Short mmCIF file of C-alpha atoms in Angstrom, two decimals:
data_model
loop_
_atom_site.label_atom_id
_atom_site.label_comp_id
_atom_site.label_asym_id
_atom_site.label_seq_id
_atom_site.Cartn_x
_atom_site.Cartn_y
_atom_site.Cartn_z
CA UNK A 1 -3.81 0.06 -5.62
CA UNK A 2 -0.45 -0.60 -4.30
CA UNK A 3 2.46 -2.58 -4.24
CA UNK A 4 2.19 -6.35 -3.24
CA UNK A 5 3.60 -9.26 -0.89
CA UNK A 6 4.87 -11.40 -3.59
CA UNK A 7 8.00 -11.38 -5.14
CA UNK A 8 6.49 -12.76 -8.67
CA UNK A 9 2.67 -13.09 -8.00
CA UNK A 10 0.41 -15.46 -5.47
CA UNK A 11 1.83 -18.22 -7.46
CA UNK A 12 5.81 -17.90 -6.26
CA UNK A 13 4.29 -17.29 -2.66
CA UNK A 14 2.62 -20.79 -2.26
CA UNK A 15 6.02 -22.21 -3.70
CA UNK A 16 7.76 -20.37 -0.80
CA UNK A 17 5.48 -21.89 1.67
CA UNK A 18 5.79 -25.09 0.52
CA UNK A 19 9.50 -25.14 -0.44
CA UNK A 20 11.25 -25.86 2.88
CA UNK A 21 13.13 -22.96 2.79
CA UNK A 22 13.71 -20.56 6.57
CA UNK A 23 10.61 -19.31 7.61
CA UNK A 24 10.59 -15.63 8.66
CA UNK A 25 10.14 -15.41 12.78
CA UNK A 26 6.82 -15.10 13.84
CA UNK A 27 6.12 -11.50 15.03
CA UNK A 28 6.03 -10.83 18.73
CA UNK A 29 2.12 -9.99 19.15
CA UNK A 30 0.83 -7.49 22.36
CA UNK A 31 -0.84 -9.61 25.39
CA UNK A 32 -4.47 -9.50 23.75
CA UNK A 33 -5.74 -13.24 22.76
CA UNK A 34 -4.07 -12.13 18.80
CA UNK A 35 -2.43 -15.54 18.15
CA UNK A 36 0.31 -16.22 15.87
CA UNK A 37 0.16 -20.15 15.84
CA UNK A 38 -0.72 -21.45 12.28
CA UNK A 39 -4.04 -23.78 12.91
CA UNK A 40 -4.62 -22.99 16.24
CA UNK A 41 -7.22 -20.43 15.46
CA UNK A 42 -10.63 -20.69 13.73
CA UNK A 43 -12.43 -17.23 14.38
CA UNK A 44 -10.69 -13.93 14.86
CA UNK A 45 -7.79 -11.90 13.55
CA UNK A 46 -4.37 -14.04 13.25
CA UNK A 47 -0.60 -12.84 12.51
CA UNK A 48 0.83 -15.23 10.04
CA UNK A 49 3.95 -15.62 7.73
CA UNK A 50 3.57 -15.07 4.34
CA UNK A 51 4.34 -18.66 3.68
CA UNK A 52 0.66 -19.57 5.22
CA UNK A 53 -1.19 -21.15 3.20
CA UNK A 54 -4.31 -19.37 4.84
CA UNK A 55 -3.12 -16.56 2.97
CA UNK A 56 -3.53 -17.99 -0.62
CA UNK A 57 -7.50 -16.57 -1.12
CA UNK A 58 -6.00 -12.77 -0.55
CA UNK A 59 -3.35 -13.01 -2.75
CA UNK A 60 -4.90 -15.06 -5.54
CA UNK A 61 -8.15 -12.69 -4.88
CA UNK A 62 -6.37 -10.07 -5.12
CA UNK A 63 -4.81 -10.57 -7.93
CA UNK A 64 -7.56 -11.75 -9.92
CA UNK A 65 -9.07 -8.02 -9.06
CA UNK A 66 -6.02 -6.20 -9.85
CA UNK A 67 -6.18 -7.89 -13.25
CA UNK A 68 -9.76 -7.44 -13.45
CA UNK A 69 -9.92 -3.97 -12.88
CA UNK A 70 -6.24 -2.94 -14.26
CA UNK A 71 -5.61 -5.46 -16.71
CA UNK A 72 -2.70 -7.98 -16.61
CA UNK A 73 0.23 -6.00 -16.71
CA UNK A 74 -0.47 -3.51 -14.07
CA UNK A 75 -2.11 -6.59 -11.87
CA UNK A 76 0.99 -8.63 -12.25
CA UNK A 77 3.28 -5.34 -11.16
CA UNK A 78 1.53 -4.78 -8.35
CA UNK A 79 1.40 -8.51 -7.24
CA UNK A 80 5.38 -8.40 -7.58
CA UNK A 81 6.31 -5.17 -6.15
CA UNK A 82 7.64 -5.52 -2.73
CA UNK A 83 9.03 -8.76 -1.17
CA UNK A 84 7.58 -11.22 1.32
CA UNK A 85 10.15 -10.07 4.11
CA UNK A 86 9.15 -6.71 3.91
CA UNK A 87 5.59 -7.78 5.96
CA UNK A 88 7.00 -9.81 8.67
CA UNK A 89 8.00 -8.68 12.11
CA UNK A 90 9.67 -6.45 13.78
CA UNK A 91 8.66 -3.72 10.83
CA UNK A 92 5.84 -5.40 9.75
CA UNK A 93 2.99 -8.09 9.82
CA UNK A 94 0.38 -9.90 7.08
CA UNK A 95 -3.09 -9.88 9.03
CA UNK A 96 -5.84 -12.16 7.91
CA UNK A 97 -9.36 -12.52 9.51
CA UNK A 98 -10.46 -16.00 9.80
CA UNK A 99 -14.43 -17.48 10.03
CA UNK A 100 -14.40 -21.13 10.95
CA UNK A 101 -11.11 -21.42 9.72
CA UNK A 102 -11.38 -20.09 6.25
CA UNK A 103 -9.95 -16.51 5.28
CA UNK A 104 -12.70 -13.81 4.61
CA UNK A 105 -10.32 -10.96 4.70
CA UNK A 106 -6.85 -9.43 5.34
CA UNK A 107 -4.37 -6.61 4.59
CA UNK A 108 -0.63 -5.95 5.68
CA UNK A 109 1.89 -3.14 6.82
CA UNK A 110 5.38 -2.86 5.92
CA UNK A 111 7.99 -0.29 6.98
CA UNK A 112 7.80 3.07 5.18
CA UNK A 113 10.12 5.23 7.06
CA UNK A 114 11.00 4.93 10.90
CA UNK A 115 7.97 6.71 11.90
CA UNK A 116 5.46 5.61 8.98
CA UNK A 117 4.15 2.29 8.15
CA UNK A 118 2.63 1.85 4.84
CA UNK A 119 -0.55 -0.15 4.66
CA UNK A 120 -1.29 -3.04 1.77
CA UNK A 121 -3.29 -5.22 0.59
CA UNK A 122 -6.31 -4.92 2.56
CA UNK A 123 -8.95 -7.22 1.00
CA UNK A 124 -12.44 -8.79 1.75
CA UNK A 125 -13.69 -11.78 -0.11
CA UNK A 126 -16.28 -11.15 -2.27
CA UNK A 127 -18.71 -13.31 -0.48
CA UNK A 128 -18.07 -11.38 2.49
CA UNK A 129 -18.40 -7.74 1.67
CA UNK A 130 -20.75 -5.26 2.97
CA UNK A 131 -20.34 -6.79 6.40
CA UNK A 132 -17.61 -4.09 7.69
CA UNK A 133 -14.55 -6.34 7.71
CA UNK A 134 -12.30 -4.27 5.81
CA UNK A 135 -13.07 -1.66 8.38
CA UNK A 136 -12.46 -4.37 11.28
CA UNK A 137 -9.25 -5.28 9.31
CA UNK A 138 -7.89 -1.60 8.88
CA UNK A 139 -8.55 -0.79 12.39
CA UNK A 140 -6.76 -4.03 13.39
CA UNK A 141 -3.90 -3.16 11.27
CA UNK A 142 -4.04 0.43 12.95
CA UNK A 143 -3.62 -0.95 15.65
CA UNK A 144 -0.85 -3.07 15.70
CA UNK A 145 1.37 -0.33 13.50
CA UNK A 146 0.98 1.77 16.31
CA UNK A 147 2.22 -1.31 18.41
CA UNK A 148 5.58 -1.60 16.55
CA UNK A 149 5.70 1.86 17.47
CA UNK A 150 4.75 3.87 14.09
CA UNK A 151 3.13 7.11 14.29
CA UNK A 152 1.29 7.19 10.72
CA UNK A 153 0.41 5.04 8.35
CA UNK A 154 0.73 5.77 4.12
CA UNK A 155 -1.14 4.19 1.91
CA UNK A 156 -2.18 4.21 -1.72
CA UNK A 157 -4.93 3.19 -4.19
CA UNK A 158 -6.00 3.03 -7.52
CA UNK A 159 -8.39 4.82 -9.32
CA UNK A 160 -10.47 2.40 -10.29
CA UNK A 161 -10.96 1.06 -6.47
CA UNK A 162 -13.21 4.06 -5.35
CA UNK A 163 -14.64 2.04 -2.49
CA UNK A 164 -11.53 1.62 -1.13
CA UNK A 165 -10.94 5.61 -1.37
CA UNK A 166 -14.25 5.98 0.72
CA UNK A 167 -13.04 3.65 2.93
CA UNK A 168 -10.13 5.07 3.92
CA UNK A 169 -11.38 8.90 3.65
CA UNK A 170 -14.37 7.41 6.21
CA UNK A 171 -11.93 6.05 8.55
CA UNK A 172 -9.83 9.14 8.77
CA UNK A 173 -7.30 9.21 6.47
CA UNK A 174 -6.36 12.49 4.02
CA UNK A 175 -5.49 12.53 0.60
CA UNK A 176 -2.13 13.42 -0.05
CA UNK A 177 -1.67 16.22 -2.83
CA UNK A 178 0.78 15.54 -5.70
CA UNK A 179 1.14 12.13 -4.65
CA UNK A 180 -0.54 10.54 -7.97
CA UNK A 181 1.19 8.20 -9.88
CA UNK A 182 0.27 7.44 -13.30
CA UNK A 183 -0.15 4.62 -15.60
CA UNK A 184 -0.77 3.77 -19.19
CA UNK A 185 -4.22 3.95 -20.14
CA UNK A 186 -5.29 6.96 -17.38
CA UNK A 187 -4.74 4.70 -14.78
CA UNK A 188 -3.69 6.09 -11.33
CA UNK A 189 -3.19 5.93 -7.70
CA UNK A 190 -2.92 8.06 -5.24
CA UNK A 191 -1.21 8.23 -1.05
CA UNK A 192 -3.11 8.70 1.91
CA UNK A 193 -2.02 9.08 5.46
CA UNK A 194 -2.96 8.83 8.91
CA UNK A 195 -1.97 10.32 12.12
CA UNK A 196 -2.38 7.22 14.72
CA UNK A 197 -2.58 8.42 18.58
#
């Protein structure tokens, strides 16, 4: 579990998209074929603004798990926690891996402290699990953290998402003592972190 993209749910974000409004800049990507053109990709990881509508099937995925597994108060927080700004460059980016042009998985980083980005939202669609691509998406994500120049990355989740725990604990990542927070019903999540070389 952790905190979200949105400022009031998947909902607001495909109004902010839509609406006309600035667009944040489009982050600066490293040399490597990573392209941050909506539409020009159909395969591959792809940088976008979280305006793109390529984005909609994480958040409203996402969402509909958070809900499923934490009921709709604690989904709804988390959808709403952090806003959209907070995952666009320089200090952060939204991430989404694309098969023939359709969204299969994702995740995002936001600033935690100067030398700590803190990882979100890292999702597979259901159809697509058991293939690796939250791993592919987490490395990905590793990666271009350490690229805006962060050192570690922090991340929670919930308690009821223990194959994201054994994800992360698999990839590397330690489980930070004392770090639980906790919600009605015995609900709870809990940091892990990351030294990245």
């Amino acid at each position: 579990m952790g905190p979200a993209l949105g400022g009031t749910g998947p909902h607001e974000l495909r109004a902010q998209g839509a609406g006309g409004g600035p667009r944040p800049p489009r982050p600066r990507l490293p040399p490597d074929g990573v392209s941050a053109v909506p539409g020009a990709e159909r395969d591959g990881f792809v940088v976008v603004p979280p305006g793109d509508p390529r984005t909609q099937p994480l958040l409203e995925g996402l969402h509909h798990e958070y809900v499923e597994r934490y009921g709709p108060e604690i989904g709804a927080e988390e959808m709403a926690e952090h806003p959209v700004d907070d995952f666009t460059a320089p200090a952060g980016a939204l991430l989404l891996l694309l098969e023939g042009g359709t969204t299969v998985g994702g995740g995002a980083f936001r600033r935690h402290d100067d030398a700590t980005a803190e990882l979100k939202r890292v999702w597979t669609a259901p159809a697509h699990r058991r293939r690796g691509i939250s791993r592919r998406v987490l490395a990905e994500l590793e990666r271009l953290a350490a690229a805006a120049g962060y050192r570690r990355i922090h991340l929670t989740t919930g308690s009821r998402q223990p194959e994201a725990a054994a994800l992360y604990r698999s990839s590397g990542y330690v489980l930070l003592p004392g770090t639980a927070r906790v919600y009605p019903g015995g609900v709870y999540d809990v940091g892990f972190e990351k030294h990245l070389r």
